[in-house]
Amino acid sequence: MYVYLKENNLQRSVSINGQDYNAVSITIYENNRFVGTLFIFQNITSILERERIQKRFIADASHELKTPVSAIKGMAEILNRPSFSDQETLVDFLKQIEIESKRMESVMNDMLNLSRYSSKNVLLDLSSFNLFDLVNEVKRSYSTLLKEKKLTFVNDVSSTLLIHADKDKFFHILSNLISNSIKSSDNGIIRIHSSITAFKLEILIKDEGIGIHQDEIPYIFDRYYRVDESRSRQTGGSGLGLAIVKAYVQAHLGQIEVSSELNKGSTFTLIFPISIVKNN
Ligand code: ADP
């Protein structure tokens, strides 16, 4: 109405039914007489979404990297003081600098994985592989940690189960869940088990660790959510692990569920359509 009354050109961003548009009106004259207005609506929802993802990624990156960067900077400043000569602190700081650098590396990797997912670019590189063997590969990568913590790892996956999925992403899913179980357990058994029904494949990762309070369960898959900030920082968690796991599971048309009891342990269940099983 405004453009008709004022006979003005206008450019404005508008939101209609959840879609964002760049609206432009151009007044049309014939022999110096206003005869009408041309409206152009350009749907810019996906452009704005991409911008939002980029901004969030930068904000997330700076937020997550601030802590380790300031820790490293602080220690480096102390080590560089001309008067510094304490050998014990030197060894301790160097160790901490290494831990913080590894933490930054893992946070960066997690964020890159998640940003790929956010931009809906999860391309699955599908192949057929033996799940039992893959679980053993993950187990091998944690063998030192399992030994250190005296944890028993049981691979109860059917040794003949072949699945058709993205092997790297499956490794990442299992590795994250097993790593969380190790971090949360001071003793006991970590068991991974598979079961097949007519419609689905279920993979269960069960530990006897500290468990998760019922009130926390709805949030653990949220980005940056950590049940215990200080414990997670110690264990090098970014709070992104389960968000990535969930994204990868969903990319395989699967679901992830968790049941847990404080001080008894947790069970993470991955549920996939039966079509993922190759030799069913
Ligand atoms: P992080 O990278 O910090 O480990 P995650 O997204 O993997 O973050 O996990 C989110 C939160 O869920 C963490 O604070 C962790 O303490 C909790 N959590 C995840 N798995 C388990 C588990 N098996 N037992 C107890 N707590 C868990």
XYZ file of C-alpha atoms and ligand atoms in Angstrom:
307
model
C 0.000 0.000 0.000
C 2.849 2.334 0.995
C 4.536 1.987 -2.384
C 1.273 2.720 -4.172
C 0.567 5.834 -2.120
C 4.114 7.191 -2.138
C 5.008 5.829 -5.550
C 8.374 4.870 -4.096
C 10.850 2.110 -4.836
C 11.421 -0.028 -1.779
C 13.744 -2.771 -0.732
C 13.079 -4.780 2.393
C 13.687 -8.177 3.967
C 10.473 -9.950 4.852
C 9.641 -13.250 6.469
C 6.619 -15.177 5.216
C 5.677 -18.635 6.563
C 9.166 -19.264 7.888
C 10.851 -18.326 4.595
C 12.997 -15.210 4.218
C 12.620 -12.985 1.168
C 14.347 -9.965 -0.222
C 11.390 -7.915 -1.451
C 11.933 -5.182 -4.031
C 9.273 -2.921 -5.473
C 9.808 -0.906 -8.621
C 7.357 1.766 -9.597
C 6.372 1.894 -13.240
C 5.524 5.082 -15.064
C 4.055 5.596 -18.483
C 4.223 9.117 -19.943
C 5.110 10.406 -16.486
C 2.035 8.811 -14.970
C 2.294 6.187 -12.269
C 0.686 3.044 -13.649
C 1.705 0.367 -11.209
C 4.383 -1.397 -9.195
C 6.469 -4.413 -9.953
C 7.223 -6.578 -6.897
C 10.105 -8.999 -6.905
C 10.436 -11.531 -4.066
C 13.740 -13.367 -3.944
C 13.802 -16.327 -1.550
C 17.012 -15.883 0.478
C 16.305 -18.484 3.208
C 19.200 -20.766 2.271
C 21.636 -17.825 1.881
C 20.722 -16.548 5.366
C 20.950 -20.098 6.781
C 24.464 -20.457 5.363
C 25.406 -17.095 6.895
C 23.949 -18.163 10.252
C 25.905 -21.454 10.151
C 29.126 -19.599 9.347
C 28.577 -17.069 12.145
C 27.735 -19.851 14.610
C 30.823 -21.796 13.570
C 33.074 -18.776 14.170
C 31.380 -18.013 17.501
C 31.658 -21.695 18.565
C 35.293 -21.879 17.500
C 36.339 -18.816 19.446
C 34.320 -19.832 22.492
C 35.774 -23.348 22.617
C 39.343 -22.404 21.849
C 39.539 -19.489 24.278
C 40.220 -21.653 27.345
C 43.111 -23.746 25.983
C 44.643 -20.752 24.168
C 44.698 -18.613 27.298
C 46.103 -21.530 29.326
C 48.929 -22.064 26.812
C 49.583 -18.313 26.568
C 49.741 -17.949 30.357
C 52.166 -20.860 30.759
C 54.352 -19.693 27.864
C 54.574 -16.208 29.411
C 55.733 -17.657 32.730
C 58.239 -20.003 31.049
C 59.676 -17.055 29.088
C 60.366 -14.895 32.153
C 64.119 -14.301 32.423
C 63.979 -15.170 36.123
C 62.247 -18.508 35.515
C 64.309 -21.500 36.575
C 61.965 -23.976 38.285
C 62.649 -27.305 36.564
C 59.620 -29.069 38.096
C 57.168 -26.397 36.894
C 58.834 -26.459 33.476
C 58.127 -30.191 33.089
C 54.580 -29.766 34.404
C 53.822 -26.802 32.085
C 55.223 -28.566 29.027
C 52.981 -31.554 29.756
C 49.981 -29.243 30.199
C 50.784 -27.366 26.986
C 50.761 -30.710 25.179
C 47.404 -31.684 26.755
C 45.825 -28.310 25.917
C 47.140 -28.466 22.328
C 45.655 -31.946 21.881
C 42.388 -30.651 23.294
C 42.380 -27.797 20.771
C 43.073 -30.263 17.991
C 40.204 -32.520 18.999
C 37.818 -29.554 19.440
C 38.764 -28.299 15.952
C 38.180 -31.744 14.454
C 34.814 -32.028 16.201
C 33.776 -28.591 14.996
C 34.785 -29.260 11.429
C 32.822 -32.509 11.470
C 29.798 -30.742 12.864
C 29.991 -27.827 10.438
C 30.045 -30.297 7.550
C 26.923 -31.860 8.985
C 25.214 -28.503 9.646
C 25.616 -27.514 6.044
C 23.767 -30.760 5.214
C 26.758 -31.960 3.307
C 27.084 -35.343 4.962
C 28.006 -37.474 2.032
C 28.033 -41.123 2.969
C 30.794 -43.171 1.438
C 29.040 -46.524 1.534
C 30.754 -49.895 1.537
C 30.144 -53.316 3.080
C 32.174 -54.228 6.129
C 32.252 -56.548 9.092
C 31.001 -54.779 12.226
C 32.748 -57.165 14.636
C 36.128 -56.357 13.001
C 35.436 -52.623 13.141
C 34.613 -52.826 16.866
C 37.927 -54.651 17.372
C 39.713 -51.857 15.495
C 38.148 -49.269 17.834
C 39.060 -51.448 20.815
C 42.686 -51.576 19.628
C 42.838 -47.776 19.433
C 41.884 -47.601 23.120
C 43.938 -50.571 24.318
C 46.396 -48.495 26.389
C 43.620 -46.533 28.070
C 41.591 -49.691 28.763
C 44.643 -51.314 30.344
C 45.483 -48.209 32.388
C 41.958 -48.052 33.798
C 41.754 -51.859 34.192
C 38.522 -51.972 32.211
C 37.274 -55.102 30.478
C 36.066 -54.636 26.929
C 33.731 -57.273 25.501
C 32.949 -57.359 21.792
C 29.672 -59.285 21.659
C 28.786 -58.241 18.114
C 27.927 -61.173 15.866
C 31.185 -62.077 14.140
C 29.457 -62.644 10.779
C 27.464 -59.401 10.691
C 28.122 -57.453 7.495
C 26.696 -53.973 7.203
C 26.437 -51.519 4.321
C 27.335 -48.096 5.695
C 30.005 -45.394 5.836
C 32.901 -47.172 7.566
C 34.779 -44.023 8.707
C 31.634 -42.519 10.168
C 30.776 -45.805 11.886
C 34.281 -45.876 13.341
C 33.718 -42.314 14.583
C 30.313 -43.213 16.111
C 31.651 -46.282 17.938
C 34.879 -44.596 18.919
C 33.050 -41.644 20.502
C 30.606 -43.822 22.425
C 33.345 -46.165 23.636
C 35.563 -43.217 24.566
C 32.696 -41.727 26.624
C 32.191 -45.083 28.360
C 35.905 -45.297 29.177
C 35.977 -41.698 30.452
C 32.941 -42.384 32.646
C 34.129 -45.700 34.109
C 36.621 -46.351 36.865
C 36.088 -50.088 36.756
C 33.834 -52.751 35.301
C 32.928 -53.956 31.852
C 32.242 -52.104 28.622
C 30.177 -54.361 26.386
C 29.137 -53.837 22.805
C 26.445 -56.078 21.484
C 24.261 -56.369 18.354
C 20.798 -57.774 17.787
C 18.716 -58.148 14.649
C 14.923 -58.264 14.404
C 12.714 -58.363 11.312
C 12.860 -54.577 10.888
C 15.954 -53.308 12.606
C 19.541 -53.685 13.680
C 20.309 -52.600 17.226
C 23.817 -51.944 18.513
C 24.169 -51.493 22.270
C 27.140 -49.929 24.025
C 26.844 -50.633 27.731
C 29.105 -49.499 30.562
C 29.141 -49.781 34.337
C 30.362 -46.239 34.889
C 29.105 -43.168 36.738
C 25.824 -43.028 34.802
C 23.841 -39.933 33.860
C 21.167 -38.266 35.976
C 17.663 -38.566 34.460
C 17.358 -34.754 34.335
C 20.510 -34.513 32.209
C 19.576 -37.175 29.658
C 17.438 -34.912 27.399
C 20.381 -32.525 26.932
C 23.415 -34.752 26.407
C 23.025 -34.744 22.612
C 23.009 -30.926 22.521
C 26.089 -29.168 21.196
C 28.509 -28.168 23.968
C 26.430 -29.797 26.712
C 28.614 -31.345 29.383
C 27.177 -32.971 32.470
C 30.188 -32.072 34.558
C 32.192 -29.204 33.065
C 35.270 -29.767 35.173
C 35.385 -33.536 34.605
C 34.863 -33.076 30.853
C 37.619 -30.467 30.681
C 39.964 -32.851 32.468
C 39.102 -35.658 30.073
C 39.394 -33.344 27.076
C 35.746 -33.414 25.986
C 34.346 -30.678 23.775
C 30.693 -31.437 24.487
C 30.299 -31.954 20.749
C 30.935 -35.700 20.699
C 27.344 -36.898 21.058
C 25.992 -34.160 18.762
C 28.259 -35.526 16.018
C 27.385 -39.138 16.850
C 23.679 -38.310 16.588
C 24.218 -36.489 13.280
C 26.108 -39.447 11.813
C 23.543 -41.971 13.073
C 20.712 -39.908 11.548
C 22.621 -39.664 8.270
C 22.306 -43.491 8.212
C 18.543 -43.128 8.901
C 19.127 -44.396 12.416
C 18.217 -43.252 15.909
C 20.163 -43.129 19.153
C 18.654 -43.741 22.571
C 20.133 -43.804 26.046
C 19.132 -45.339 29.333
C 21.180 -44.725 32.431
C 21.244 -45.019 36.180
C 23.515 -42.964 38.424
C 26.482 -44.983 39.699
C 25.234 -48.094 37.859
C 26.098 -47.278 34.250
C 24.716 -46.257 30.881
C 23.518 -48.007 27.743
C 23.548 -46.216 24.397
C 21.403 -47.964 21.775
C 21.782 -47.336 18.054
C 18.783 -48.399 15.990
C 19.091 -48.734 12.212
C 16.639 -49.902 9.562
C 17.257 -53.535 8.629
C 18.297 -52.423 5.122
C 21.715 -51.524 6.612
C 22.399 -55.235 7.146
C 24.093 -56.687 4.121
C 23.828 -60.424 4.795
C 20.360 -60.547 6.327
P 32.291 -34.693 25.552
O 32.925 -34.492 24.200
O 32.526 -33.565 26.508
O 32.536 -36.056 26.123
P 29.720 -35.602 24.689
O 28.799 -34.850 23.766
O 30.380 -36.813 24.152
O 30.737 -34.554 25.261
O 28.892 -36.006 25.973
C 28.039 -35.066 26.612
C 27.952 -35.352 28.096
O 27.362 -36.635 28.329
C 29.330 -35.375 28.765
O 29.317 -34.342 29.740
C 29.459 -36.711 29.432
O 29.814 -36.543 30.769
C 28.066 -37.339 29.350
N 28.190 -38.744 28.927
C 28.330 -39.195 27.653
N 28.464 -40.542 27.626
C 28.417 -40.956 28.905
C 28.508 -42.228 29.561
N 28.672 -43.365 28.855
N 28.403 -42.265 30.918
C 28.227 -41.128 31.637
N 28.145 -39.891 31.096
C 28.226 -39.792 29.758
